């Protein structure tokens, strides 16, 4: 396909598969390095007030617990603001030229479904933004304050993140290997750095946190069982 037909289908853009219709596409004005640097700096800045709040609220908090709080604050920030932005603007992401719009268009070089109102990614990102986003901030607070709801909610949200991420991967791979539809550009950087690496964090870290919370809850139940048994013996 070329010429007027290609233009009519909205193929005047860098996204794959070739010929996918994105009629409202407007090119980014910032390059990838600038966009990624700004996003990384924004994520890093939120760690400063988190750390200050943690050490002032609970001076004896361990470094590991601070790192967990960092993770949940980062999740809350990304889910609620960045993914919430996509959920709200998904109907016309391709024309957005503000920072988040350009970030999404850069990421979409690895997954063009974000430019085409794909039902799965729209629904998945909406659930992530408005359910897991606020809960992530609460879990960060619960981690710092040693709140009793920390581990039940950590299990719930981590499972939700893991489940959504697994579906995100396998639906894309199914379409690529079964239906022959590839959403990523052919340059492997986009596939391995954006699609695989950026999303792998929400596989590895939720699995680790789920295991930690499950063990913690199991120990509490075991301790309660032993205490109840000892109390019955003294009756």
PDB file of C-alpha atoms in Angstrom:
ATOM      1  CA  UNK A   1       0.000   0.000   0.000  1.00  0.00           C
ATOM      2  CA  UNK A   2       1.331   3.451  -0.808  1.00  0.00           C
ATOM      3  CA  UNK A   3       0.385   6.900  -1.941  1.00  0.00           C
ATOM      4  CA  UNK A   4      -3.087   8.330  -1.148  1.00  0.00           C
ATOM      5  CA  UNK A   5      -4.393   4.983   0.104  1.00  0.00           C
ATOM      6  CA  UNK A   6      -1.674   4.782   2.752  1.00  0.00           C
ATOM      7  CA  UNK A   7      -2.376   8.332   3.896  1.00  0.00           C
ATOM      8  CA  UNK A   8      -6.102   7.643   4.084  1.00  0.00           C
ATOM      9  CA  UNK A   9      -5.476   4.707   6.400  1.00  0.00           C
ATOM     10  CA  UNK A  10      -3.397   6.883   8.685  1.00  0.00           C
ATOM     11  CA  UNK A  11      -0.118   5.062   8.024  1.00  0.00           C
ATOM     12  CA  UNK A  12       1.928   8.305   8.094  1.00  0.00           C
ATOM     13  CA  UNK A  13       3.273   7.310  11.514  1.00  0.00           C
ATOM     14  CA  UNK A  14       6.077   5.091  12.880  1.00  0.00           C
ATOM     15  CA  UNK A  15       3.903   2.358  14.414  1.00  0.00           C
ATOM     16  CA  UNK A  16       3.530  -1.306  13.535  1.00  0.00           C
ATOM     17  CA  UNK A  17       1.867  -3.307  12.094  1.00  0.00           C
ATOM     18  CA  UNK A  18       2.331  -1.424   8.857  1.00  0.00           C
ATOM     19  CA  UNK A  19      -0.854   0.215   7.660  1.00  0.00           C
ATOM     20  CA  UNK A  20      -2.564   0.343  11.073  1.00  0.00           C
ATOM     21  CA  UNK A  21      -4.933   3.307  11.087  1.00  0.00           C
ATOM     22  CA  UNK A  22      -3.924   6.132  13.431  1.00  0.00           C
ATOM     23  CA  UNK A  23      -5.453   9.118  11.609  1.00  0.00           C
ATOM     24  CA  UNK A  24      -4.918  11.775  14.300  1.00  0.00           C
ATOM     25  CA  UNK A  25      -1.193  11.121  14.803  1.00  0.00           C
ATOM     26  CA  UNK A  26       0.993  14.140  15.591  1.00  0.00           C
ATOM     27  CA  UNK A  27       4.758  13.611  15.804  1.00  0.00           C
ATOM     28  CA  UNK A  28       6.598  14.102  19.103  1.00  0.00           C
ATOM     29  CA  UNK A  29       8.708  17.209  19.594  1.00  0.00           C
ATOM     30  CA  UNK A  30      10.988  15.655  22.262  1.00  0.00           C
ATOM     31  CA  UNK A  31      13.360  12.779  21.582  1.00  0.00           C
ATOM     32  CA  UNK A  32      13.455   9.513  23.498  1.00  0.00           C
ATOM     33  CA  UNK A  33      16.423  10.466  25.677  1.00  0.00           C
ATOM     34  CA  UNK A  34      14.789  13.651  26.925  1.00  0.00           C
ATOM     35  CA  UNK A  35      11.451  11.961  27.570  1.00  0.00           C
ATOM     36  CA  UNK A  36      12.945   9.036  29.486  1.00  0.00           C
ATOM     37  CA  UNK A  37      15.190  11.360  31.527  1.00  0.00           C
ATOM     38  CA  UNK A  38      12.280  13.593  32.558  1.00  0.00           C
ATOM     39  CA  UNK A  39      10.156  10.598  33.512  1.00  0.00           C
ATOM     40  CA  UNK A  40      12.990   9.005  35.530  1.00  0.00           C
ATOM     41  CA  UNK A  41      13.676  12.290  37.314  1.00  0.00           C
ATOM     42  CA  UNK A  42       9.989  12.696  38.150  1.00  0.00           C
ATOM     43  CA  UNK A  43       9.854   9.196  39.607  1.00  0.00           C
ATOM     44  CA  UNK A  44      13.040   9.809  41.600  1.00  0.00           C
ATOM     45  CA  UNK A  45      11.811  13.064  43.114  1.00  0.00           C
ATOM     46  CA  UNK A  46       8.880  11.366  44.866  1.00  0.00           C
ATOM     47  CA  UNK A  47      11.309   9.215  46.870  1.00  0.00           C
ATOM     48  CA  UNK A  48      12.603  12.213  48.830  1.00  0.00           C
ATOM     49  CA  UNK A  49       9.353  13.097  50.674  1.00  0.00           C
ATOM     50  CA  UNK A  50       8.636   9.385  51.067  1.00  0.00           C
ATOM     51  CA  UNK A  51      11.964   8.832  52.818  1.00  0.00           C
ATOM     52  CA  UNK A  52      11.557  11.890  55.045  1.00  0.00           C
ATOM     53  CA  UNK A  53       8.038  10.821  56.037  1.00  0.00           C
ATOM     54  CA  UNK A  54       9.217   7.280  56.746  1.00  0.00           C
ATOM     55  CA  UNK A  55      12.131   8.140  59.041  1.00  0.00           C
ATOM     56  CA  UNK A  56      10.146  10.769  60.921  1.00  0.00           C
ATOM     57  CA  UNK A  57       7.077   8.576  61.370  1.00  0.00           C
ATOM     58  CA  UNK A  58       8.945   5.408  62.264  1.00  0.00           C
ATOM     59  CA  UNK A  59      12.615   6.071  63.096  1.00  0.00           C
ATOM     60  CA  UNK A  60      13.378   2.375  63.541  1.00  0.00           C
ATOM     61  CA  UNK A  61      12.087   1.411  60.091  1.00  0.00           C
ATOM     62  CA  UNK A  62      14.473  -0.904  58.239  1.00  0.00           C
ATOM     63  CA  UNK A  63      16.077  -0.052  54.911  1.00  0.00           C
ATOM     64  CA  UNK A  64      14.196  -2.934  53.314  1.00  0.00           C
ATOM     65  CA  UNK A  65      10.866  -1.537  54.457  1.00  0.00           C
ATOM     66  CA  UNK A  66      11.814   1.877  53.080  1.00  0.00           C
ATOM     67  CA  UNK A  67      12.524   0.265  49.707  1.00  0.00           C
ATOM     68  CA  UNK A  68       9.123  -1.433  49.791  1.00  0.00           C
ATOM     69  CA  UNK A  69       7.498   1.918  50.561  1.00  0.00           C
ATOM     70  CA  UNK A  70       9.417   3.431  47.640  1.00  0.00           C
ATOM     71  CA  UNK A  71       8.035   0.711  45.365  1.00  0.00           C
ATOM     72  CA  UNK A  72       4.441   1.357  46.386  1.00  0.00           C
ATOM     73  CA  UNK A  73       4.736   5.122  46.081  1.00  0.00           C
ATOM     74  CA  UNK A  74       6.229   4.628  42.624  1.00  0.00           C
ATOM     75  CA  UNK A  75       3.360   2.287  41.735  1.00  0.00           C
ATOM     76  CA  UNK A  76       0.805   4.782  42.990  1.00  0.00           C
ATOM     77  CA  UNK A  77       2.394   7.593  41.001  1.00  0.00           C
ATOM     78  CA  UNK A  78       2.658   5.589  37.756  1.00  0.00           C
ATOM     79  CA  UNK A  79      -0.730   3.897  38.066  1.00  0.00           C
ATOM     80  CA  UNK A  80      -2.803   6.882  39.090  1.00  0.00           C
ATOM     81  CA  UNK A  81      -1.187   9.674  37.084  1.00  0.00           C
ATOM     82  CA  UNK A  82       0.547   8.135  34.069  1.00  0.00           C
ATOM     83  CA  UNK A  83      -1.807   5.220  33.417  1.00  0.00           C
ATOM     84  CA  UNK A  84      -4.762   7.302  34.561  1.00  0.00           C
ATOM     85  CA  UNK A  85      -3.784   9.834  31.892  1.00  0.00           C
ATOM     86  CA  UNK A  86      -3.940   7.095  29.266  1.00  0.00           C
ATOM     87  CA  UNK A  87      -7.302   5.841  30.516  1.00  0.00           C
ATOM     88  CA  UNK A  88      -8.788   9.331  30.333  1.00  0.00           C
ATOM     89  CA  UNK A  89      -7.260  10.195  26.952  1.00  0.00           C
ATOM     90  CA  UNK A  90      -7.201   6.801  25.232  1.00  0.00           C
ATOM     91  CA  UNK A  91      -9.714   7.860  22.590  1.00  0.00           C
ATOM     92  CA  UNK A  92      -7.187  10.244  21.018  1.00  0.00           C
ATOM     93  CA  UNK A  93      -3.729   9.510  22.412  1.00  0.00           C
ATOM     94  CA  UNK A  94      -2.049   9.901  19.036  1.00  0.00           C
ATOM     95  CA  UNK A  95      -2.649  13.658  18.901  1.00  0.00           C
ATOM     96  CA  UNK A  96      -1.380  14.488  22.415  1.00  0.00           C
ATOM     97  CA  UNK A  97       1.745  16.633  22.608  1.00  0.00           C
ATOM     98  CA  UNK A  98       2.070  17.258  26.366  1.00  0.00           C
ATOM     99  CA  UNK A  99       4.684  15.342  28.389  1.00  0.00           C
ATOM    100  CA  UNK A 100       2.577  12.292  29.216  1.00  0.00           C
ATOM    101  CA  UNK A 101       1.137  12.194  25.713  1.00  0.00           C
ATOM    102  CA  UNK A 102       4.613  12.171  24.183  1.00  0.00           C
ATOM    103  CA  UNK A 103       5.776   9.542  26.686  1.00  0.00           C
ATOM    104  CA  UNK A 104       2.895   7.278  25.698  1.00  0.00           C
ATOM    105  CA  UNK A 105       3.624   7.784  22.009  1.00  0.00           C
ATOM    106  CA  UNK A 106       7.271   6.896  22.621  1.00  0.00           C
ATOM    107  CA  UNK A 107       6.341   3.753  24.577  1.00  0.00           C
ATOM    108  CA  UNK A 108       3.807   2.800  21.899  1.00  0.00           C
ATOM    109  CA  UNK A 109       6.641   2.233  19.453  1.00  0.00           C
ATOM    110  CA  UNK A 110       6.899  -1.085  21.308  1.00  0.00           C
ATOM    111  CA  UNK A 111       3.134  -1.644  21.509  1.00  0.00           C
ATOM    112  CA  UNK A 112       0.867   0.234  19.104  1.00  0.00           C
ATOM    113  CA  UNK A 113      -2.271  -0.991  20.903  1.00  0.00           C
ATOM    114  CA  UNK A 114      -2.027   2.171  23.005  1.00  0.00           C
ATOM    115  CA  UNK A 115      -2.608   4.235  19.876  1.00  0.00           C
ATOM    116  CA  UNK A 116      -5.590   2.267  18.546  1.00  0.00           C
ATOM    117  CA  UNK A 117      -8.032   2.109  21.485  1.00  0.00           C
ATOM    118  CA  UNK A 118      -7.387  -1.612  21.958  1.00  0.00           C
ATOM    119  CA  UNK A 119     -10.144  -2.868  24.324  1.00  0.00           C
ATOM    120  CA  UNK A 120      -7.839  -4.972  26.469  1.00  0.00           C
ATOM    121  CA  UNK A 121      -5.203  -2.319  27.173  1.00  0.00           C
ATOM    122  CA  UNK A 122      -7.852   0.362  27.783  1.00  0.00           C
ATOM    123  CA  UNK A 123      -9.709  -1.800  30.321  1.00  0.00           C
ATOM    124  CA  UNK A 124      -6.528  -3.129  31.933  1.00  0.00           C
ATOM    125  CA  UNK A 125      -4.994   0.324  32.340  1.00  0.00           C
ATOM    126  CA  UNK A 126      -8.263   1.759  33.692  1.00  0.00           C
ATOM    127  CA  UNK A 127      -8.521  -0.917  36.388  1.00  0.00           C
ATOM    128  CA  UNK A 128      -4.832  -0.469  37.213  1.00  0.00           C
ATOM    129  CA  UNK A 129      -5.109   3.302  37.452  1.00  0.00           C
ATOM    130  CA  UNK A 130      -8.243   3.703  39.530  1.00  0.00           C
ATOM    131  CA  UNK A 131      -8.091   0.592  41.719  1.00  0.00           C
ATOM    132  CA  UNK A 132      -4.421  -0.273  42.182  1.00  0.00           C
ATOM    133  CA  UNK A 133      -3.235   3.364  42.071  1.00  0.00           C
ATOM    134  CA  UNK A 134      -4.932   4.666  45.247  1.00  0.00           C
ATOM    135  CA  UNK A 135      -4.383   1.356  47.051  1.00  0.00           C
ATOM    136  CA  UNK A 136      -0.662   1.519  46.250  1.00  0.00           C
ATOM    137  CA  UNK A 137      -0.367   4.836  48.076  1.00  0.00           C
ATOM    138  CA  UNK A 138      -2.207   3.366  51.068  1.00  0.00           C
ATOM    139  CA  UNK A 139       0.076   0.319  51.125  1.00  0.00           C
ATOM    140  CA  UNK A 140       3.098   2.639  51.150  1.00  0.00           C
ATOM    141  CA  UNK A 141       1.590   4.393  54.167  1.00  0.00           C
ATOM    142  CA  UNK A 142       0.731   1.039  55.773  1.00  0.00           C
ATOM    143  CA  UNK A 143       4.295  -0.184  55.254  1.00  0.00           C
ATOM    144  CA  UNK A 144       5.771   2.866  56.937  1.00  0.00           C
ATOM    145  CA  UNK A 145       3.313   2.827  59.867  1.00  0.00           C
ATOM    146  CA  UNK A 146       3.243  -0.968  60.212  1.00  0.00           C
ATOM    147  CA  UNK A 147      -0.525  -0.924  59.671  1.00  0.00           C
ATOM    148  CA  UNK A 148      -2.318  -4.299  60.123  1.00  0.00           C
ATOM    149  CA  UNK A 149      -3.897  -4.057  56.641  1.00  0.00           C
ATOM    150  CA  UNK A 150      -0.504  -3.799  54.952  1.00  0.00           C
ATOM    151  CA  UNK A 151      -0.049  -7.488  54.109  1.00  0.00           C
ATOM    152  CA  UNK A 152      -3.630  -8.354  53.039  1.00  0.00           C
ATOM    153  CA  UNK A 153      -3.698  -5.376  50.676  1.00  0.00           C
ATOM    154  CA  UNK A 154      -0.151  -6.025  49.489  1.00  0.00           C
ATOM    155  CA  UNK A 155      -1.233  -9.539  48.510  1.00  0.00           C
ATOM    156  CA  UNK A 156      -4.357  -8.264  46.749  1.00  0.00           C
ATOM    157  CA  UNK A 157      -2.724  -5.484  44.735  1.00  0.00           C
ATOM    158  CA  UNK A 158       0.387  -7.497  43.890  1.00  0.00           C
ATOM    159  CA  UNK A 159      -1.819 -10.288  42.565  1.00  0.00           C
ATOM    160  CA  UNK A 160      -3.785  -7.761  40.511  1.00  0.00           C
ATOM    161  CA  UNK A 161      -0.589  -6.289  39.073  1.00  0.00           C
ATOM    162  CA  UNK A 162       0.826  -9.730  38.288  1.00  0.00           C
ATOM    163  CA  UNK A 163      -2.381 -10.971  36.674  1.00  0.00           C
ATOM    164  CA  UNK A 164      -2.767  -7.857  34.516  1.00  0.00           C
ATOM    165  CA  UNK A 165       0.866  -7.964  33.426  1.00  0.00           C
ATOM    166  CA  UNK A 166       0.741 -11.668  32.535  1.00  0.00           C
ATOM    167  CA  UNK A 167      -2.358 -11.100  30.417  1.00  0.00           C
ATOM    168  CA  UNK A 168      -0.700  -8.075  28.835  1.00  0.00           C
ATOM    169  CA  UNK A 169       2.249 -10.201  27.739  1.00  0.00           C
ATOM    170  CA  UNK A 170       0.425 -13.338  26.627  1.00  0.00           C
ATOM    171  CA  UNK A 171      -2.308 -11.585  24.614  1.00  0.00           C
ATOM    172  CA  UNK A 172       0.372  -9.694  22.698  1.00  0.00           C
ATOM    173  CA  UNK A 173       2.416 -12.850  22.137  1.00  0.00           C
ATOM    174  CA  UNK A 174      -0.662 -14.822  21.108  1.00  0.00           C
ATOM    175  CA  UNK A 175      -1.512 -12.258  18.447  1.00  0.00           C
ATOM    176  CA  UNK A 176       2.094 -12.222  17.243  1.00  0.00           C
ATOM    177  CA  UNK A 177       2.736 -15.961  17.054  1.00  0.00           C
ATOM    178  CA  UNK A 178      -0.758 -17.241  16.214  1.00  0.00           C
ATOM    179  CA  UNK A 179      -2.284 -14.405  14.216  1.00  0.00           C
ATOM    180  CA  UNK A 180       0.937 -12.954  12.825  1.00  0.00           C
ATOM    181  CA  UNK A 181       0.228  -9.439  14.148  1.00  0.00           C
ATOM    182  CA  UNK A 182       3.256  -7.692  15.680  1.00  0.00           C
ATOM    183  CA  UNK A 183       2.646  -4.433  17.566  1.00  0.00           C
ATOM    184  CA  UNK A 184       6.307  -3.523  18.113  1.00  0.00           C
ATOM    185  CA  UNK A 185       8.642  -1.886  15.654  1.00  0.00           C
ATOM    186  CA  UNK A 186      11.342  -4.215  14.222  1.00  0.00           C
ATOM    187  CA  UNK A 187      14.172  -2.498  16.125  1.00  0.00           C
ATOM    188  CA  UNK A 188      14.813  -4.866  19.053  1.00  0.00           C
ATOM    189  CA  UNK A 189      15.489  -1.968  21.420  1.00  0.00           C
ATOM    190  CA  UNK A 190      11.803  -1.125  21.538  1.00  0.00           C
ATOM    191  CA  UNK A 191      10.797  -4.715  22.194  1.00  0.00           C
ATOM    192  CA  UNK A 192      13.401  -5.614  24.821  1.00  0.00           C
ATOM    193  CA  UNK A 193      13.842  -2.263  26.602  1.00  0.00           C
ATOM    194  CA  UNK A 194      10.274  -0.949  26.528  1.00  0.00           C
ATOM    195  CA  UNK A 195       7.936  -3.904  26.174  1.00  0.00           C
ATOM    196  CA  UNK A 196       9.850  -6.611  28.046  1.00  0.00           C
ATOM    197  CA  UNK A 197      12.041  -4.810  30.603  1.00  0.00           C
ATOM    198  CA  UNK A 198       9.711  -1.979  31.625  1.00  0.00           C
ATOM    199  CA  UNK A 199       6.885  -4.414  32.324  1.00  0.00           C
ATOM    200  CA  UNK A 200       8.994  -7.169  33.895  1.00  0.00           C
ATOM    201  CA  UNK A 201       9.242  -5.183  37.138  1.00  0.00           C
ATOM    202  CA  UNK A 202       5.512  -5.827  37.669  1.00  0.00           C
ATOM    203  CA  UNK A 203       6.171  -9.561  37.400  1.00  0.00           C
ATOM    204  CA  UNK A 204       9.264  -9.969  39.580  1.00  0.00           C
ATOM    205  CA  UNK A 205       8.547  -7.516  42.417  1.00  0.00           C
ATOM    206  CA  UNK A 206       4.861  -8.448  42.971  1.00  0.00           C
ATOM    207  CA  UNK A 207       5.869 -12.130  43.110  1.00  0.00           C
ATOM    208  CA  UNK A 208       8.476 -11.354  45.785  1.00  0.00           C
ATOM    209  CA  UNK A 209       6.040  -9.214  47.808  1.00  0.00           C
ATOM    210  CA  UNK A 210       3.300 -11.820  47.555  1.00  0.00           C
ATOM    211  CA  UNK A 211       5.657 -14.454  48.894  1.00  0.00           C
ATOM    212  CA  UNK A 212       6.752 -12.200  51.760  1.00  0.00           C
ATOM    213  CA  UNK A 213       3.186 -11.265  52.725  1.00  0.00           C
ATOM    214  CA  UNK A 214       1.975 -14.869  52.494  1.00  0.00           C
ATOM    215  CA  UNK A 215       4.781 -16.032  54.809  1.00  0.00           C
ATOM    216  CA  UNK A 216       4.110 -13.183  57.248  1.00  0.00           C
ATOM    217  CA  UNK A 217       0.376 -13.929  57.412  1.00  0.00           C
ATOM    218  CA  UNK A 218       1.032 -17.675  57.774  1.00  0.00           C
ATOM    219  CA  UNK A 219       3.407 -17.038  60.688  1.00  0.00           C
ATOM    220  CA  UNK A 220       0.786 -14.912  62.462  1.00  0.00           C
ATOM    221  CA  UNK A 221      -1.831 -17.653  62.060  1.00  0.00           C
ATOM    222  CA  UNK A 222       0.637 -20.281  63.293  1.00  0.00           C
ATOM    223  CA  UNK A 223       1.551 -18.138  66.301  1.00  0.00           C
ATOM    224  CA  UNK A 224      -2.133 -17.574  67.079  1.00  0.00           C
ATOM    225  CA  UNK A 225      -2.797 -21.308  66.792  1.00  0.00           C
ATOM    226  CA  UNK A 226       0.013 -22.085  69.243  1.00  0.00           C
ATOM    227  CA  UNK A 227      -1.170 -19.405  71.674  1.00  0.00           C
ATOM    228  CA  UNK A 228      -4.775 -20.689  71.543  1.00  0.00           C
ATOM    229  CA  UNK A 229      -3.522 -24.220  72.132  1.00  0.00           C
ATOM    230  CA  UNK A 230      -1.505 -23.109  75.149  1.00  0.00           C
ATOM    231  CA  UNK A 231      -4.467 -21.162  76.529  1.00  0.00           C
ATOM    232  CA  UNK A 232      -6.745 -24.222  76.265  1.00  0.00           C
ATOM    233  CA  UNK A 233      -4.241 -26.370  78.149  1.00  0.00           C
ATOM    234  CA  UNK A 234      -4.347 -23.963  81.086  1.00  0.00           C
ATOM    235  CA  UNK A 235      -8.151 -23.989  81.325  1.00  0.00           C
TER     236      UNK A 235
END
